[in-house]
Amino acid sequence: MKIVVLGGGISTERDVSLSSSRMIYEALKKKGHQAILLDVYLGYEGDYEDIFEKNIDWAENIGGITESNPDISSIKALRKDGGKSFFGPGVIPVCQMADVVFLGLHGEDGENGKVQAAFDLLGIRYTGTDYVSSALAMDKSLAKELFAFHSIPTPAGIHLKKGEESTQRVPFPCVVKACRGGSSVGVCIAHDEKEYQAALEEAFRYDEEAVIEQYIQGREFSCAVIDGKALPVIEIAPLTGFYDYKNKYQAGSTIETCPADLPKEKAEEMQAISEKVFAALRLKQYARMDFMMDGDGKLYCLEANTLPGMTPTSLIPQEAQAMGVSFEDLCEWIMELALKEGE
């Protein structure tokens, strides 16, 4: 099939997106598909009449993930047209030529439903969930409201707008998050008032709204759901600190165990909650839910990720591997779900 793997963009997760896209692109090529890789923001300025037949290594210039966030201003400066549109030159017509677009986007416009809504209007098939569920899951405040409505356990918290004073306070230590961030960008743990104010300033660098929630001391887990069914649970144990941007993407920073060393009933409880979250947020195709478990064994769902990482250190590929599903077969599985969705 003719497949566009779409990555890059101008979110803080640009490098992660390109790394995911490279892995997906290479996997689909191994499966014999006519796959190409495009940066959604920079686009393609060559002749795209026979673009799927071109003998080009589309991933040749994609590097690894650095420890710090990418310099988005330098990326924007590369656009000759000034970058008024999120979609770079050639992106829309090439995507319309494809059988399916495999979304390797992460963060902001890639995961908040805007790209999905545009593709729906243009009749472009794509992987991942639709625009409504993307928006619900991306907004941590809205997601927590739905969790509460559906009796899904989640840390207690409040929602705060930039410049707003709240009469409610979450006791220290607390976690401060940008409301619509990803990859733990704009997430800090505050132990006192000074750290709290610094954490709010950091969160508001990335968003006009923030979520402040109780800090759960314990073990961290993740559980993916594909086509409504939970995969094996994976445990995440950073060697230092918490599962932040650096620990997520720098090899050797985190010990990951899949299947997680948990009693069978506790693993099944987490899988059941993951499937409940998948339904509550109206998710489709695939997603990944993140959890904390405290010292008493109580589970807390932190959030759902609608376009989870597919990098060399990502969690969903490890969960699939525990089921005997290779990375190439995982990509094929997701793509088949997208095609089924569009029938």
Coordinates of C-alpha atoms in Angstrom, one line a residue:
M1 CA 0.0 0.0 0.0
K2 CA 0.9 3.6 -0.4
I3 CA 1.5 5.0 3.1
V4 CA 2.6 8.4 4.3
V5 CA 4.2 8.4 7.8
L6 CA 3.6 11.9 9.1
G7 CA 5.9 13.2 11.8
G8 CA 7.8 16.3 13.0
G9 CA 5.7 19.4 13.5
I10 CA 6.3 22.3 15.8
S11 CA 5.4 20.9 19.2
T12 CA 7.9 20.4 22.1
E13 CA 7.8 16.7 21.1
R14 CA 9.1 17.2 17.6
D15 CA 12.2 15.1 18.1
V16 CA 10.2 12.2 19.7
S17 CA 7.8 12.4 16.8
L18 CA 10.5 12.1 14.2
S19 CA 12.1 9.2 16.0
S20 CA 8.8 7.4 16.2
S21 CA 8.1 8.1 12.5
R22 CA 11.5 6.8 11.4
M23 CA 10.8 3.5 13.3
I24 CA 7.3 3.2 11.7
Y25 CA 8.6 4.1 8.3
E26 CA 11.4 1.5 8.4
A27 CA 9.0 -1.2 9.7
L28 CA 6.4 -0.6 6.9
K29 CA 9.2 -0.7 4.3
K30 CA 10.2 -4.1 5.7
K31 CA 6.6 -5.2 5.2
G32 CA 6.9 -4.3 1.5
H33 CA 4.7 -1.2 1.5
Q34 CA 5.4 1.9 -0.5
A35 CA 6.0 4.1 2.5
I36 CA 7.3 7.7 2.6
L37 CA 8.1 9.9 5.6
L38 CA 7.1 13.6 5.6
D39 CA 7.6 16.3 8.2
V40 CA 4.1 17.8 8.6
Y41 CA 5.4 21.3 9.0
L42 CA 8.4 21.4 6.6
G43 CA 6.6 19.4 3.9
Y44 CA 8.0 18.4 0.5
E45 CA 8.8 20.8 -2.3
G46 CA 9.8 18.4 -5.0
D47 CA 7.7 16.8 -7.7
Y48 CA 5.2 14.5 -6.0
E49 CA 3.4 13.0 -9.0
D50 CA 5.2 9.7 -8.5
I51 CA 6.4 10.2 -5.0
F52 CA 5.6 6.7 -3.8
E53 CA 7.8 5.2 -6.5
K54 CA 10.9 7.4 -5.8
N55 CA 14.0 5.6 -4.6
I56 CA 14.6 7.8 -1.6
D57 CA 15.6 7.0 2.0
W58 CA 13.1 9.3 3.7
A59 CA 14.6 8.7 7.1
E60 CA 18.2 9.4 6.2
N61 CA 18.5 12.8 8.0
I62 CA 16.5 12.0 11.1
G63 CA 18.7 12.0 14.2
G64 CA 18.1 10.8 17.8
I65 CA 16.3 12.5 20.6
T66 CA 18.3 15.0 22.6
E67 CA 18.0 15.5 26.3
S68 CA 16.5 19.0 25.9
N69 CA 13.5 20.2 24.0
P70 CA 14.0 21.1 20.3
D71 CA 14.5 24.8 19.3
I72 CA 11.1 25.3 17.5
S73 CA 12.0 28.9 16.4
S74 CA 14.9 27.5 14.3
I75 CA 12.5 25.0 12.7
K76 CA 9.9 27.7 11.9
A77 CA 12.7 29.7 10.2
L78 CA 13.2 26.9 7.6
R79 CA 9.7 27.5 6.1
K80 CA 10.1 29.6 3.0
D81 CA 6.5 30.7 3.0
G82 CA 6.6 32.0 6.6
G83 CA 4.8 29.0 8.0
K84 CA 1.3 30.5 8.1
S85 CA -0.3 27.0 7.7
F86 CA 0.6 24.1 10.0
F87 CA 0.7 21.8 7.0
G88 CA 3.9 22.3 5.0
P89 CA 4.1 22.4 1.2
G90 CA 2.8 19.3 -0.6
V91 CA 1.6 17.6 2.6
I92 CA -2.1 17.6 2.0
P93 CA -2.0 16.5 -1.7
V94 CA 0.5 13.7 -1.0
C95 CA -1.6 12.5 2.0
Q96 CA -4.7 12.5 -0.3
M97 CA -2.8 10.2 -2.7
A98 CA -2.0 7.7 0.1
D99 CA -4.1 4.7 1.1
V100 CA -3.6 5.6 4.7
V101 CA -1.6 8.2 6.7
F102 CA 0.3 6.7 9.7
L103 CA 0.4 9.5 12.3
G104 CA 3.7 9.6 14.1
L105 CA 2.9 13.0 15.5
H106 CA 3.1 13.8 19.2
G107 CA 2.0 16.7 21.3
E108 CA -0.1 19.8 20.6
D109 CA -1.6 19.9 17.1
G110 CA -0.8 16.3 16.4
E111 CA -2.7 14.9 19.4
N112 CA -5.3 17.5 20.2
G113 CA -7.6 16.6 17.3
K114 CA -6.9 19.4 14.9
V115 CA -5.0 17.3 12.3
Q116 CA -7.6 14.6 12.7
A117 CA -10.5 17.0 12.0
A118 CA -8.8 18.4 9.0
F119 CA -8.2 14.9 7.6
D120 CA -11.8 14.0 8.2
L121 CA -13.0 16.9 6.2
L122 CA -10.5 16.1 3.4
G123 CA -11.4 12.4 3.3
I124 CA -7.9 11.2 4.4
R125 CA -7.6 8.0 6.3
Y126 CA -5.3 8.0 9.3
T127 CA -4.2 5.9 12.2
G128 CA -5.2 6.6 15.8
T129 CA -8.3 8.0 17.4
D130 CA -10.6 10.7 16.0
Y131 CA -10.7 14.4 16.6
V132 CA -13.2 14.4 19.5
S133 CA -11.5 11.7 21.6
S134 CA -8.1 13.3 20.8
A135 CA -9.2 16.6 22.3
L136 CA -10.8 14.9 25.3
A137 CA -7.6 12.9 26.2
M138 CA -5.2 15.8 25.4
D139 CA -6.9 18.1 27.9
K140 CA -5.9 16.7 31.3
S141 CA -8.6 18.7 33.1
L142 CA -11.4 17.4 30.8
A143 CA -10.1 13.9 31.0
K144 CA -10.1 14.0 34.8
E145 CA -13.7 15.2 34.8
L146 CA -14.6 12.2 32.7
F147 CA -12.6 9.9 34.9
A148 CA -14.6 11.1 37.9
F149 CA -17.9 10.7 36.1
H150 CA -17.1 7.1 35.2
S151 CA -15.6 6.3 38.6
I152 CA -12.1 5.8 37.2
P153 CA -9.6 6.2 40.1
T154 CA -7.3 9.3 39.5
P155 CA -5.3 11.6 41.7
A156 CA -7.3 14.4 43.3
G157 CA -6.6 17.8 41.8
I158 CA -7.6 21.2 40.7
H159 CA -7.6 23.2 37.4
L160 CA -5.9 26.6 37.2
K161 CA -5.8 29.3 34.5
K162 CA -2.8 31.5 34.0
G163 CA -3.2 34.6 36.2
E164 CA -6.0 33.1 38.2
E165 CA -5.8 32.7 42.0
S166 CA -7.4 29.5 43.4
T167 CA -9.0 29.3 46.8
Q168 CA -8.3 25.5 46.7
R169 CA -4.9 24.1 47.3
V170 CA -3.5 20.6 46.9
P171 CA -1.3 19.7 49.8
F172 CA 2.5 19.3 49.3
P173 CA 4.0 17.4 47.7
C174 CA 1.9 18.0 44.6
V175 CA 2.4 17.6 40.8
V176 CA 2.0 20.6 38.5
K177 CA 1.3 19.9 34.8
A178 CA 0.6 21.9 31.7
C179 CA -3.0 21.1 30.9
R180 CA -2.4 20.0 27.3
G181 CA 1.3 19.0 27.3
G182 CA 2.8 15.7 26.5
S183 CA 6.0 13.7 27.1
S184 CA 6.1 15.1 30.7
V185 CA 7.1 18.5 29.3
G186 CA 5.9 21.2 31.7
V187 CA 5.5 18.7 34.6
C188 CA 7.1 19.3 38.0
I189 CA 6.9 18.0 41.5
A190 CA 6.6 20.7 44.1
H191 CA 7.5 20.1 47.8
D192 CA 7.0 23.6 49.1
E193 CA 5.7 27.1 48.1
K194 CA 8.8 28.2 46.3
E195 CA 8.9 25.0 44.2
Y196 CA 5.2 25.3 43.6
Q197 CA 5.5 28.9 42.2
A198 CA 8.4 27.8 40.0
A199 CA 6.4 24.7 38.8
L200 CA 3.4 26.9 37.9
E201 CA 5.7 29.2 35.9
E202 CA 7.2 26.2 34.1
A203 CA 3.7 24.8 33.3
F204 CA 2.5 28.2 32.0
R205 CA 5.4 28.4 29.6
Y206 CA 3.6 25.7 27.6
D207 CA 0.0 26.3 28.2
E208 CA -2.5 28.9 29.5
E209 CA -4.0 26.3 31.9
A210 CA -2.5 23.9 34.4
V211 CA -3.6 20.9 36.5
I212 CA -2.3 20.5 40.0
E213 CA -2.8 17.1 41.6
Q214 CA -1.8 15.1 44.6
Y215 CA 1.5 13.4 44.3
I216 CA 1.2 9.6 44.5
Q217 CA 4.3 7.9 46.0
G218 CA 4.7 4.4 44.6
R219 CA 5.3 2.4 41.5
E220 CA 4.6 3.6 37.9
F221 CA 3.0 1.5 35.2
S222 CA 1.6 1.8 31.8
C223 CA -1.0 -0.3 29.9
A224 CA -1.9 -0.1 26.2
V225 CA -5.2 -0.9 24.7
I226 CA -5.5 -1.9 21.1
D227 CA -8.9 -2.3 19.4
G228 CA -10.6 -2.2 22.9
K229 CA -8.4 -4.9 24.5
A230 CA -5.6 -4.3 27.0
L231 CA -2.1 -5.5 26.4
P232 CA 0.3 -6.8 29.2
V233 CA 1.1 -4.2 31.9
I234 CA 4.6 -2.7 31.9
E235 CA 6.4 -1.2 34.9
I236 CA 8.5 1.9 34.6
A237 CA 11.3 2.5 37.1
P238 CA 13.5 5.6 36.4
L239 CA 17.0 5.2 37.8
T240 CA 16.7 8.8 39.1
G241 CA 13.8 11.2 39.5
F242 CA 10.5 10.6 37.8
Y243 CA 9.5 9.5 34.3
D244 CA 10.3 12.9 32.7
Y245 CA 11.3 13.8 29.2
K246 CA 14.9 12.7 29.7
N247 CA 14.0 9.4 31.4
K248 CA 11.4 8.6 28.7
Y249 CA 13.7 8.9 25.7
Q250 CA 17.4 8.5 26.8
A251 CA 18.3 4.8 26.6
G252 CA 19.4 3.3 29.9
S253 CA 17.7 6.0 32.0
T254 CA 14.8 3.7 33.0
I255 CA 14.3 0.1 33.9
E256 CA 11.2 -1.3 32.2
T257 CA 9.7 -4.7 33.0
C258 CA 7.0 -6.3 30.9
P259 CA 4.9 -8.1 31.9
A260 CA 5.2 -6.2 35.2
D261 CA 6.0 -8.1 38.4
L262 CA 2.4 -7.8 39.8
P263 CA -0.1 -10.3 41.3
K264 CA -2.3 -11.6 38.6
E265 CA -5.5 -9.9 40.0
K266 CA -3.7 -6.5 40.3
A267 CA -2.5 -6.7 36.6
E268 CA -6.0 -7.6 35.5
E269 CA -7.5 -4.7 37.6
M270 CA -5.2 -2.3 35.8
Q271 CA -6.1 -3.8 32.4
A272 CA -9.8 -3.5 33.2
I273 CA -9.4 0.2 34.2
S274 CA -7.4 0.8 31.0
E275 CA -10.2 -0.6 28.9
K276 CA -12.7 1.5 30.9
V277 CA -10.7 4.7 30.2
F278 CA -10.5 3.7 26.5
A279 CA -14.3 3.6 26.5
A280 CA -14.9 6.7 28.7
L281 CA -12.8 8.9 26.4
R282 CA -14.4 7.4 23.3
L283 CA -11.0 6.3 22.0
K284 CA -10.5 4.3 18.8
Q285 CA -7.8 2.0 17.4
Y286 CA -5.1 2.3 20.1
A287 CA -3.9 4.3 23.1
R288 CA -1.8 4.0 26.2
M289 CA -2.9 4.6 29.8
D290 CA -0.4 5.7 32.5
F291 CA -0.8 4.6 36.2
M292 CA 0.6 5.0 39.7
M293 CA 0.2 2.4 42.4
D294 CA 0.7 3.5 46.0
G295 CA 2.1 1.5 48.9
D296 CA -1.3 0.1 49.7
G297 CA -1.8 -1.2 46.2
K298 CA -4.4 1.4 45.2
L299 CA -4.3 2.3 41.5
Y300 CA -4.5 5.8 40.0
C301 CA -4.9 6.5 36.3
L302 CA -2.9 9.6 35.4
E303 CA -3.8 10.1 31.8
A304 CA -4.4 8.5 28.3
N305 CA -2.0 9.0 25.4
T306 CA -3.7 8.9 22.0
L307 CA -0.6 8.7 19.8
P308 CA 1.9 6.9 22.1
G309 CA 5.6 6.9 21.3
M310 CA 6.9 4.4 18.8
T311 CA 10.6 5.1 19.5
P312 CA 13.4 2.6 20.4
T313 CA 12.6 3.1 24.1
S314 CA 8.8 3.3 23.9
L315 CA 6.4 1.3 25.9
I316 CA 3.7 0.0 23.5
P317 CA 6.3 -1.9 21.3
Q318 CA 7.6 -3.6 24.5
E319 CA 4.0 -4.5 25.5
A320 CA 3.3 -5.9 22.1
Q321 CA 6.6 -7.9 22.2
A322 CA 5.5 -9.5 25.5
M323 CA 2.5 -10.9 23.5
G324 CA 4.8 -12.2 20.7
V325 CA 4.0 -9.3 18.3
S326 CA 7.0 -7.8 16.6
F327 CA 7.4 -4.1 16.0
E328 CA 6.7 -4.6 12.2
D329 CA 3.5 -6.6 13.0
L330 CA 2.4 -4.0 15.5
C331 CA 2.6 -1.2 12.8
E332 CA 0.8 -3.5 10.4
W333 CA -1.9 -4.2 13.0
I334 CA -2.5 -0.5 13.7
M335 CA -2.6 0.3 10.0
E336 CA -5.2 -2.4 9.4
L337 CA -7.4 -0.9 12.2
A338 CA -7.2 2.5 10.4
L339 CA -8.3 0.9 7.1
K340 CA -11.1 -1.0 8.9
E341 CA -12.2 2.3 10.5
G342 CA -12.6 4.0 7.1
E343 CA -14.7 1.2 5.5

